[in-house]
Amino acid sequence: MASLSTIVLAAGKGTRMNSPHPKVLHPVAGDPMINRVLQSVRGAGSDEIRVVVGYGEALLRQLLEPQGVVCCKQKEQKGTADAVKSADPGSLGEHILIMNGDHPLVSGARLKEAYDHFVENKCDLMVLTAELENPASFGRIVRHNGQIKAIVEVKDASAETKKIKEVNTGIYFVTRDALEKYLPEIHPNNQQGEYYITDMVSLCIEAGEKVEALQSDPAVAFGVNTQKELALATKALFREKCFQLMEEGVMIVDPENTYVEAEVKVGPGSIL
């Protein structure tokens, strides 16, 4: 079976956090956000992980390099496609997972399911999507007869396109060959003057490559951009841990206000 490599995008400061620390180093349920993402991609079977760094580079290297992660610097913030290019994808495995470093609620099991679908259906490019009641600033998935045709960033979307509730989660599986072929063809034809990895979808479709959009659950789309979202992510993971312990026979009087970190073990019959 082909090997899976991962590129994690983590170069941004996260200005909406209003914090001096790099966004992906903020703790979620007791562990740096980026560590949660790394755990998930390893759970999906990724053989090699490269993290694109920028703001707070030294701090990120200090955390990541002892874990065997390769850090690649994005010199300028010129968009997601430029960030992917910074990771030298041509030297990675045959299949590549691309995702953001601020999605701590994505499980390894969910990524593994998606990767299996990508492989079984022999896709050249696959994007994970989710349907949200309030899509807000997410890029919209435009389909025709059920098939994905494009991803439109909200800043470039028409009023009609903004009504679409299926969104881009920012998680992609792509073959190395497709990435090498179409990444250089991405141009900054947008209001922000940035290179969008989302443009890969249209490029691949126009060239006749096999492109799919696989709908997943809303948690996959949850990214942390603010302190409020950080708290919500922490709450969700603590709740998940409590429910897991309860299934294992632990009595938890008030799971909504009990905080147990992921690596903590509690024996059956214990009361929290």
PDB file of C-alpha atoms in Angstrom:
ATOM      1  CA  MET A   1       0.000   0.000   0.000  1.00  0.00           C
ATOM      2  CA  ALA A   2       1.196   3.522  -0.753  1.00  0.00           C
ATOM      3  CA  SER A   3       2.662   5.522   2.113  1.00  0.00           C
ATOM      4  CA  LEU A   4       0.831   8.488   3.627  1.00  0.00           C
ATOM      5  CA  SER A   5       2.699  11.672   4.506  1.00  0.00           C
ATOM      6  CA  THR A   6       1.228  14.758   6.162  1.00  0.00           C
ATOM      7  CA  ILE A   7       1.698  18.503   5.808  1.00  0.00           C
ATOM      8  CA  VAL A   8       0.323  20.471   8.763  1.00  0.00           C
ATOM      9  CA  LEU A   9      -0.116  24.209   8.211  1.00  0.00           C
ATOM     10  CA  ALA A  10       0.881  26.114  11.353  1.00  0.00           C
ATOM     11  CA  ALA A  11       2.712  29.259  10.241  1.00  0.00           C
ATOM     12  CA  GLY A  12       0.151  31.858  11.288  1.00  0.00           C
ATOM     13  CA  LYS A  13       0.133  33.908  14.458  1.00  0.00           C
ATOM     14  CA  GLY A  14      -3.590  33.649  15.063  1.00  0.00           C
ATOM     15  CA  THR A  15      -4.228  37.359  15.556  1.00  0.00           C
ATOM     16  CA  ARG A  16      -7.819  36.844  16.740  1.00  0.00           C
ATOM     17  CA  MET A  17      -6.483  34.982  19.790  1.00  0.00           C
ATOM     18  CA  ASN A  18      -5.072  38.315  21.046  1.00  0.00           C
ATOM     19  CA  SER A  19      -2.173  36.385  22.529  1.00  0.00           C
ATOM     20  CA  PRO A  20       1.627  36.685  22.163  1.00  0.00           C
ATOM     21  CA  HIS A  21       1.906  32.910  21.768  1.00  0.00           C
ATOM     22  CA  PRO A  22       1.617  31.024  18.455  1.00  0.00           C
ATOM     23  CA  LYS A  23      -1.969  29.873  18.107  1.00  0.00           C
ATOM     24  CA  VAL A  24      -1.187  26.164  17.736  1.00  0.00           C
ATOM     25  CA  LEU A  25       0.771  26.118  21.018  1.00  0.00           C
ATOM     26  CA  HIS A  26      -2.272  27.098  23.084  1.00  0.00           C
ATOM     27  CA  PRO A  27      -3.343  24.159  25.255  1.00  0.00           C
ATOM     28  CA  VAL A  28      -6.524  22.240  24.537  1.00  0.00           C
ATOM     29  CA  ALA A  29      -7.551  20.002  27.459  1.00  0.00           C
ATOM     30  CA  GLY A  30      -4.015  20.209  28.830  1.00  0.00           C
ATOM     31  CA  ASP A  31      -2.029  19.523  25.641  1.00  0.00           C
ATOM     32  CA  PRO A  32      -0.773  21.952  22.966  1.00  0.00           C
ATOM     33  CA  MET A  33      -3.274  22.129  20.118  1.00  0.00           C
ATOM     34  CA  ILE A  34      -0.685  21.040  17.562  1.00  0.00           C
ATOM     35  CA  ASN A  35       0.015  17.861  19.558  1.00  0.00           C
ATOM     36  CA  ARG A  36      -3.658  16.919  19.274  1.00  0.00           C
ATOM     37  CA  VAL A  37      -3.417  17.264  15.495  1.00  0.00           C
ATOM     38  CA  LEU A  38      -0.212  15.224  15.338  1.00  0.00           C
ATOM     39  CA  GLN A  39      -1.828  12.452  17.354  1.00  0.00           C
ATOM     40  CA  SER A  40      -4.706  12.344  14.887  1.00  0.00           C
ATOM     41  CA  VAL A  41      -2.570  12.199  11.749  1.00  0.00           C
ATOM     42  CA  ARG A  42      -0.481   9.434  13.286  1.00  0.00           C
ATOM     43  CA  GLY A  43      -3.731   7.617  13.997  1.00  0.00           C
ATOM     44  CA  ALA A  44      -4.528   7.864  10.298  1.00  0.00           C
ATOM     45  CA  GLY A  45      -1.294   6.005   9.530  1.00  0.00           C
ATOM     46  CA  SER A  46       0.916   8.894   8.442  1.00  0.00           C
ATOM     47  CA  ASP A  47       4.543   7.810   8.012  1.00  0.00           C
ATOM     48  CA  GLU A  48       6.086  11.276   7.855  1.00  0.00           C
ATOM     49  CA  ILE A  49       4.879  14.614   9.196  1.00  0.00           C
ATOM     50  CA  ARG A  50       6.045  18.045   8.127  1.00  0.00           C
ATOM     51  CA  VAL A  51       4.781  21.136   9.913  1.00  0.00           C
ATOM     52  CA  VAL A  52       4.927  24.495   8.138  1.00  0.00           C
ATOM     53  CA  VAL A  53       6.067  27.091  10.666  1.00  0.00           C
ATOM     54  CA  GLY A  54       6.410  30.867  10.646  1.00  0.00           C
ATOM     55  CA  TYR A  55       5.391  32.909  13.663  1.00  0.00           C
ATOM     56  CA  GLY A  56       6.945  31.484  16.838  1.00  0.00           C
ATOM     57  CA  GLU A  57       9.195  29.221  14.773  1.00  0.00           C
ATOM     58  CA  ALA A  58      11.732  28.615  17.559  1.00  0.00           C
ATOM     59  CA  LEU A  59       9.080  27.581  20.082  1.00  0.00           C
ATOM     60  CA  LEU A  60       7.422  25.241  17.608  1.00  0.00           C
ATOM     61  CA  ARG A  61      10.718  23.614  16.649  1.00  0.00           C
ATOM     62  CA  GLN A  62      11.497  23.098  20.327  1.00  0.00           C
ATOM     63  CA  LEU A  63       8.248  21.162  20.769  1.00  0.00           C
ATOM     64  CA  LEU A  64       8.042  19.340  17.450  1.00  0.00           C
ATOM     65  CA  GLU A  65      11.527  18.315  16.388  1.00  0.00           C
ATOM     66  CA  PRO A  66      12.136  16.011  19.411  1.00  0.00           C
ATOM     67  CA  GLN A  67       9.002  14.157  18.245  1.00  0.00           C
ATOM     68  CA  GLY A  68      10.573  13.411  14.866  1.00  0.00           C
ATOM     69  CA  VAL A  69       8.537  16.063  13.065  1.00  0.00           C
ATOM     70  CA  VAL A  70      10.220  18.045  10.280  1.00  0.00           C
ATOM     71  CA  CYS A  71       9.615  21.800  10.473  1.00  0.00           C
ATOM     72  CA  CYS A  72       9.538  23.775   7.225  1.00  0.00           C
ATOM     73  CA  LYS A  73       9.563  27.565   7.284  1.00  0.00           C
ATOM     74  CA  GLN A  74       7.137  29.657   5.245  1.00  0.00           C
ATOM     75  CA  LYS A  75       9.073  32.860   4.707  1.00  0.00           C
ATOM     76  CA  GLU A  76       6.064  35.032   3.871  1.00  0.00           C
ATOM     77  CA  GLN A  77       2.370  34.601   4.621  1.00  0.00           C
ATOM     78  CA  LYS A  78       1.234  34.231   1.014  1.00  0.00           C
ATOM     79  CA  GLY A  79      -1.582  31.725   1.426  1.00  0.00           C
ATOM     80  CA  THR A  80      -2.173  28.021   1.908  1.00  0.00           C
ATOM     81  CA  ALA A  81      -0.780  26.895  -1.447  1.00  0.00           C
ATOM     82  CA  ASP A  82       2.457  28.750  -0.739  1.00  0.00           C
ATOM     83  CA  ALA A  83       2.575  27.116   2.698  1.00  0.00           C
ATOM     84  CA  VAL A  84       2.222  23.658   1.142  1.00  0.00           C
ATOM     85  CA  LYS A  85       4.979  24.495  -1.335  1.00  0.00           C
ATOM     86  CA  SER A  86       7.226  25.408   1.612  1.00  0.00           C
ATOM     87  CA  ALA A  87       7.038  21.784   2.792  1.00  0.00           C
ATOM     88  CA  ASP A  88       8.679  20.451  -0.408  1.00  0.00           C
ATOM     89  CA  PRO A  89       5.849  17.976  -1.145  1.00  0.00           C
ATOM     90  CA  GLY A  90       7.712  16.438  -4.060  1.00  0.00           C
ATOM     91  CA  SER A  91       9.957  14.602  -1.595  1.00  0.00           C
ATOM     92  CA  LEU A  92       7.065  13.122   0.395  1.00  0.00           C
ATOM     93  CA  GLY A  93       5.208   9.826   0.037  1.00  0.00           C
ATOM     94  CA  GLU A  94       2.845   8.840  -2.753  1.00  0.00           C
ATOM     95  CA  HIS A  95      -0.215  10.075  -0.831  1.00  0.00           C
ATOM     96  CA  ILE A  96      -0.309  13.349   1.108  1.00  0.00           C
ATOM     97  CA  LEU A  97      -2.693  14.612   3.782  1.00  0.00           C
ATOM     98  CA  ILE A  98      -2.895  18.393   4.131  1.00  0.00           C
ATOM     99  CA  MET A  99      -4.593  19.979   7.125  1.00  0.00           C
ATOM    100  CA  ASN A 100      -4.430  22.919   9.500  1.00  0.00           C
ATOM    101  CA  GLY A 101      -2.755  22.827  12.882  1.00  0.00           C
ATOM    102  CA  ASP A 102      -5.746  24.419  14.626  1.00  0.00           C
ATOM    103  CA  HIS A 103      -8.239  21.522  14.298  1.00  0.00           C
ATOM    104  CA  PRO A 104      -7.876  19.676  17.629  1.00  0.00           C
ATOM    105  CA  LEU A 105     -11.241  17.866  17.470  1.00  0.00           C
ATOM    106  CA  VAL A 106     -10.436  15.774  14.380  1.00  0.00           C
ATOM    107  CA  SER A 107      -9.910  12.172  15.463  1.00  0.00           C
ATOM    108  CA  GLY A 108      -7.394   9.762  14.007  1.00  0.00           C
ATOM    109  CA  ALA A 109     -10.216   7.305  13.346  1.00  0.00           C
ATOM    110  CA  ARG A 110     -12.102   9.874  11.278  1.00  0.00           C
ATOM    111  CA  LEU A 111      -8.986  10.675   9.222  1.00  0.00           C
ATOM    112  CA  LYS A 112      -8.283   6.961   8.723  1.00  0.00           C
ATOM    113  CA  GLU A 113     -11.824   6.403   7.417  1.00  0.00           C
ATOM    114  CA  ALA A 114     -11.385   9.282   4.990  1.00  0.00           C
ATOM    115  CA  TYR A 115      -7.988   8.041   3.829  1.00  0.00           C
ATOM    116  CA  ASP A 116      -9.377   4.545   3.224  1.00  0.00           C
ATOM    117  CA  HIS A 117     -12.116   6.083   1.068  1.00  0.00           C
ATOM    118  CA  PHE A 118      -9.505   8.082  -0.864  1.00  0.00           C
ATOM    119  CA  VAL A 119      -7.464   4.944  -1.570  1.00  0.00           C
ATOM    120  CA  GLU A 120     -10.390   2.633  -2.347  1.00  0.00           C
ATOM    121  CA  ASN A 121     -11.862   5.111  -4.822  1.00  0.00           C
ATOM    122  CA  LYS A 122      -8.487   5.836  -6.420  1.00  0.00           C
ATOM    123  CA  CYS A 123      -8.909   9.588  -6.086  1.00  0.00           C
ATOM    124  CA  ASP A 124      -6.319  12.096  -7.231  1.00  0.00           C
ATOM    125  CA  LEU A 125      -7.695  14.700  -4.819  1.00  0.00           C
ATOM    126  CA  MET A 126     -10.280  14.498  -2.064  1.00  0.00           C
ATOM    127  CA  VAL A 127     -11.502  17.232   0.255  1.00  0.00           C
ATOM    128  CA  LEU A 128     -13.334  16.614   3.524  1.00  0.00           C
ATOM    129  CA  THR A 129     -16.480  18.696   3.910  1.00  0.00           C
ATOM    130  CA  ALA A 130     -19.140  19.277   6.550  1.00  0.00           C
ATOM    131  CA  GLU A 131     -22.607  20.771   6.595  1.00  0.00           C
ATOM    132  CA  LEU A 132     -22.991  23.623   9.060  1.00  0.00           C
ATOM    133  CA  GLU A 133     -26.105  25.510  10.114  1.00  0.00           C
ATOM    134  CA  ASN A 134     -24.052  28.706  10.244  1.00  0.00           C
ATOM    135  CA  PRO A 135     -21.258  28.416   7.646  1.00  0.00           C
ATOM    136  CA  ALA A 136     -20.000  31.930   8.461  1.00  0.00           C
ATOM    137  CA  SER A 137     -16.520  32.488   6.989  1.00  0.00           C
ATOM    138  CA  PHE A 138     -15.945  28.955   5.672  1.00  0.00           C
ATOM    139  CA  GLY A 139     -15.280  28.369   1.981  1.00  0.00           C
ATOM    140  CA  ARG A 140     -18.342  26.905   0.259  1.00  0.00           C
ATOM    141  CA  ILE A 141     -18.506  23.610  -1.653  1.00  0.00           C
ATOM    142  CA  VAL A 142     -20.074  24.141  -5.058  1.00  0.00           C
ATOM    143  CA  ARG A 143     -21.510  20.958  -6.592  1.00  0.00           C
ATOM    144  CA  HIS A 144     -23.170  20.103  -9.903  1.00  0.00           C
ATOM    145  CA  ASN A 145     -25.262  16.932 -10.101  1.00  0.00           C
ATOM    146  CA  GLY A 146     -23.767  15.874  -6.776  1.00  0.00           C
ATOM    147  CA  GLN A 147     -20.166  16.225  -7.911  1.00  0.00           C
ATOM    148  CA  ILE A 148     -17.848  18.897  -6.540  1.00  0.00           C
ATOM    149  CA  LYS A 149     -17.017  21.625  -9.034  1.00  0.00           C
ATOM    150  CA  ALA A 150     -15.184  24.204  -6.937  1.00  0.00           C
ATOM    151  CA  ILE A 151     -14.429  25.599  -3.498  1.00  0.00           C
ATOM    152  CA  VAL A 152     -15.263  29.292  -3.258  1.00  0.00           C
ATOM    153  CA  GLU A 153     -13.723  31.348  -0.465  1.00  0.00           C
ATOM    154  CA  VAL A 154     -16.368  33.395   1.329  1.00  0.00           C
ATOM    155  CA  LYS A 155     -14.593  36.670   0.522  1.00  0.00           C
ATOM    156  CA  ASP A 156     -14.931  35.852  -3.162  1.00  0.00           C
ATOM    157  CA  ALA A 157     -18.413  34.312  -2.965  1.00  0.00           C
ATOM    158  CA  SER A 158     -21.631  35.731  -4.419  1.00  0.00           C
ATOM    159  CA  ALA A 159     -24.717  36.172  -2.251  1.00  0.00           C
ATOM    160  CA  GLU A 160     -26.172  32.978  -3.765  1.00  0.00           C
ATOM    161  CA  THR A 161     -23.020  30.946  -3.083  1.00  0.00           C
ATOM    162  CA  LYS A 162     -22.996  32.115   0.538  1.00  0.00           C
ATOM    163  CA  LYS A 163     -26.338  30.339   1.037  1.00  0.00           C
ATOM    164  CA  ILE A 164     -24.602  26.961   0.613  1.00  0.00           C
ATOM    165  CA  LYS A 165     -24.195  25.170   3.945  1.00  0.00           C
ATOM    166  CA  GLU A 166     -21.655  22.546   2.890  1.00  0.00           C
ATOM    167  CA  VAL A 167     -18.191  23.890   3.689  1.00  0.00           C
ATOM    168  CA  ASN A 168     -14.552  23.118   3.177  1.00  0.00           C
ATOM    169  CA  THR A 169     -12.918  21.787   6.365  1.00  0.00           C
ATOM    170  CA  GLY A 170      -9.410  22.520   5.074  1.00  0.00           C
ATOM    171  CA  ILE A 171      -8.498  18.817   5.085  1.00  0.00           C
ATOM    172  CA  TYR A 172      -7.305  17.296   1.810  1.00  0.00           C
ATOM    173  CA  PHE A 173      -5.917  13.992   0.596  1.00  0.00           C
ATOM    174  CA  VAL A 174      -3.982  14.247  -2.644  1.00  0.00           C
ATOM    175  CA  THR A 175      -1.526  12.181  -4.638  1.00  0.00           C
ATOM    176  CA  ARG A 176       1.999  13.513  -4.764  1.00  0.00           C
ATOM    177  CA  ASP A 177       1.855  13.440  -8.569  1.00  0.00           C
ATOM    178  CA  ALA A 178      -1.246  15.657  -8.681  1.00  0.00           C
ATOM    179  CA  LEU A 179       0.198  18.062  -6.129  1.00  0.00           C
ATOM    180  CA  GLU A 180       3.467  18.400  -8.032  1.00  0.00           C
ATOM    181  CA  LYS A 181       1.612  18.920 -11.296  1.00  0.00           C
ATOM    182  CA  TYR A 182      -0.996  21.490 -10.251  1.00  0.00           C
ATOM    183  CA  LEU A 183       0.558  23.369  -7.333  1.00  0.00           C
ATOM    184  CA  PRO A 184       2.724  25.480  -9.694  1.00  0.00           C
ATOM    185  CA  GLU A 185      -0.421  26.385 -11.676  1.00  0.00           C
ATOM    186  CA  ILE A 186      -2.088  28.135  -8.727  1.00  0.00           C
ATOM    187  CA  HIS A 187      -2.092  31.911  -9.095  1.00  0.00           C
ATOM    188  CA  PRO A 188      -3.275  34.689  -6.738  1.00  0.00           C
ATOM    189  CA  ASN A 189      -6.424  35.526  -8.687  1.00  0.00           C
ATOM    190  CA  ASN A 190      -8.393  36.766  -5.688  1.00  0.00           C
ATOM    191  CA  GLN A 191      -9.017  39.892  -3.633  1.00  0.00           C
ATOM    192  CA  GLN A 192      -6.352  38.942  -1.084  1.00  0.00           C
ATOM    193  CA  GLY A 193      -3.574  38.283  -3.603  1.00  0.00           C
ATOM    194  CA  GLU A 194      -2.896  34.917  -1.966  1.00  0.00           C
ATOM    195  CA  TYR A 195      -2.201  31.436  -3.316  1.00  0.00           C
ATOM    196  CA  TYR A 196      -5.146  29.211  -2.293  1.00  0.00           C
ATOM    197  CA  ILE A 197      -4.735  25.439  -2.103  1.00  0.00           C
ATOM    198  CA  THR A 198      -8.497  25.332  -2.751  1.00  0.00           C
ATOM    199  CA  ASP A 199      -7.780  26.249  -6.379  1.00  0.00           C
ATOM    200  CA  MET A 200      -6.352  22.723  -6.779  1.00  0.00           C
ATOM    201  CA  VAL A 201      -9.925  21.441  -6.956  1.00  0.00           C
ATOM    202  CA  SER A 202     -10.844  23.365 -10.104  1.00  0.00           C
ATOM    203  CA  LEU A 203      -7.470  22.700 -11.718  1.00  0.00           C
ATOM    204  CA  CYS A 204      -7.745  18.950 -11.158  1.00  0.00           C
ATOM    205  CA  ILE A 205     -11.360  18.819 -12.374  1.00  0.00           C
ATOM    206  CA  GLU A 206     -10.544  20.764 -15.528  1.00  0.00           C
ATOM    207  CA  ALA A 207      -7.688  18.354 -16.252  1.00  0.00           C
ATOM    208  CA  GLY A 208      -9.939  15.314 -15.843  1.00  0.00           C
ATOM    209  CA  GLU A 209      -8.457  14.063 -12.587  1.00  0.00           C
ATOM    210  CA  LYS A 210     -10.658  12.167 -10.132  1.00  0.00           C
ATOM    211  CA  VAL A 211     -11.811  14.619  -7.466  1.00  0.00           C
ATOM    212  CA  GLU A 212     -14.232  13.884  -4.641  1.00  0.00           C
ATOM    213  CA  ALA A 213     -15.745  15.790  -1.722  1.00  0.00           C
ATOM    214  CA  LEU A 214     -16.424  13.472   1.214  1.00  0.00           C
ATOM    215  CA  GLN A 215     -18.875  14.832   3.762  1.00  0.00           C
ATOM    216  CA  SER A 216     -17.915  14.283   7.396  1.00  0.00           C
ATOM    217  CA  ASP A 217     -19.313  15.453  10.741  1.00  0.00           C
ATOM    218  CA  PRO A 218     -19.291  19.114  11.886  1.00  0.00           C
ATOM    219  CA  ALA A 219     -16.547  18.500  14.475  1.00  0.00           C
ATOM    220  CA  VAL A 220     -14.098  17.980  11.613  1.00  0.00           C
ATOM    221  CA  ALA A 221     -14.695  21.576  10.516  1.00  0.00           C
ATOM    222  CA  PHE A 222     -14.126  23.027  13.979  1.00  0.00           C
ATOM    223  CA  GLY A 223     -11.042  25.232  13.975  1.00  0.00           C
ATOM    224  CA  VAL A 224      -9.756  27.332  16.851  1.00  0.00           C
ATOM    225  CA  ASN A 225      -9.382  31.015  15.992  1.00  0.00           C
ATOM    226  CA  THR A 226     -10.440  32.732  19.222  1.00  0.00           C
ATOM    227  CA  GLN A 227     -10.127  32.229  22.971  1.00  0.00           C
ATOM    228  CA  LYS A 228     -13.821  31.322  23.031  1.00  0.00           C
ATOM    229  CA  GLU A 229     -13.308  28.567  20.466  1.00  0.00           C
ATOM    230  CA  LEU A 230     -10.280  27.359  22.435  1.00  0.00           C
ATOM    231  CA  ALA A 231     -12.472  26.989  25.527  1.00  0.00           C
ATOM    232  CA  LEU A 232     -15.174  25.190  23.534  1.00  0.00           C
ATOM    233  CA  ALA A 233     -12.617  22.725  22.140  1.00  0.00           C
ATOM    234  CA  THR A 234     -11.261  22.052  25.631  1.00  0.00           C
ATOM    235  CA  LYS A 235     -14.774  21.499  26.965  1.00  0.00           C
ATOM    236  CA  ALA A 236     -15.572  19.059  24.156  1.00  0.00           C
ATOM    237  CA  LEU A 237     -12.452  16.966  24.761  1.00  0.00           C
ATOM    238  CA  PHE A 238     -12.924  16.873  28.531  1.00  0.00           C
ATOM    239  CA  ARG A 239     -16.538  15.773  28.004  1.00  0.00           C
ATOM    240  CA  GLU A 240     -15.409  13.071  25.568  1.00  0.00           C
ATOM    241  CA  LYS A 241     -12.873  11.762  28.106  1.00  0.00           C
ATOM    242  CA  CYS A 242     -15.518  11.666  30.841  1.00  0.00           C
ATOM    243  CA  PHE A 243     -17.948   9.720  28.649  1.00  0.00           C
ATOM    244  CA  GLN A 244     -15.165   7.258  27.787  1.00  0.00           C
ATOM    245  CA  LEU A 245     -14.386   6.714  31.490  1.00  0.00           C
ATOM    246  CA  MET A 246     -18.072   6.248  32.312  1.00  0.00           C
ATOM    247  CA  GLU A 247     -18.314   3.523  29.672  1.00  0.00           C
ATOM    248  CA  GLU A 248     -15.350   1.856  31.399  1.00  0.00           C
ATOM    249  CA  GLY A 249     -17.171   1.788  34.731  1.00  0.00           C
ATOM    250  CA  VAL A 250     -16.090   5.054  36.352  1.00  0.00           C
ATOM    251  CA  MET A 251     -18.822   6.951  38.182  1.00  0.00           C
ATOM    252  CA  ILE A 252     -18.686  10.670  37.407  1.00  0.00           C
ATOM    253  CA  VAL A 253     -21.171  12.697  39.404  1.00  0.00           C
ATOM    254  CA  ASP A 254     -21.053  15.790  37.170  1.00  0.00           C
ATOM    255  CA  PRO A 255     -19.337  15.069  33.820  1.00  0.00           C
ATOM    256  CA  GLU A 256     -19.994  18.596  32.551  1.00  0.00           C
ATOM    257  CA  ASN A 257     -17.754  19.999  35.294  1.00  0.00           C
ATOM    258  CA  THR A 258     -15.154  17.229  35.620  1.00  0.00           C
ATOM    259  CA  TYR A 259     -11.833  17.715  33.863  1.00  0.00           C
ATOM    260  CA  VAL A 260      -9.663  14.659  33.195  1.00  0.00           C
ATOM    261  CA  GLU A 261      -6.733  14.923  30.788  1.00  0.00           C
ATOM    262  CA  ALA A 262      -6.340  12.349  28.026  1.00  0.00           C
ATOM    263  CA  GLU A 263      -3.422  10.370  29.476  1.00  0.00           C
ATOM    264  CA  VAL A 264      -4.973   9.975  32.952  1.00  0.00           C
ATOM    265  CA  LYS A 265      -6.112   6.450  33.821  1.00  0.00           C
ATOM    266  CA  VAL A 266      -9.013   5.852  36.236  1.00  0.00           C
ATOM    267  CA  GLY A 267      -9.997   2.382  37.434  1.00  0.00           C
ATOM    268  CA  PRO A 268     -13.546   0.959  37.186  1.00  0.00           C
ATOM    269  CA  GLY A 269     -15.588   1.598  40.316  1.00  0.00           C
ATOM    270  CA  SER A 270     -13.848   4.892  41.032  1.00  0.00           C
ATOM    271  CA  ILE A 271     -15.982   7.928  41.798  1.00  0.00           C
ATOM    272  CA  LEU A 272     -15.113  11.386  40.499  1.00  0.00           C
TER     273      LEU A 272
END
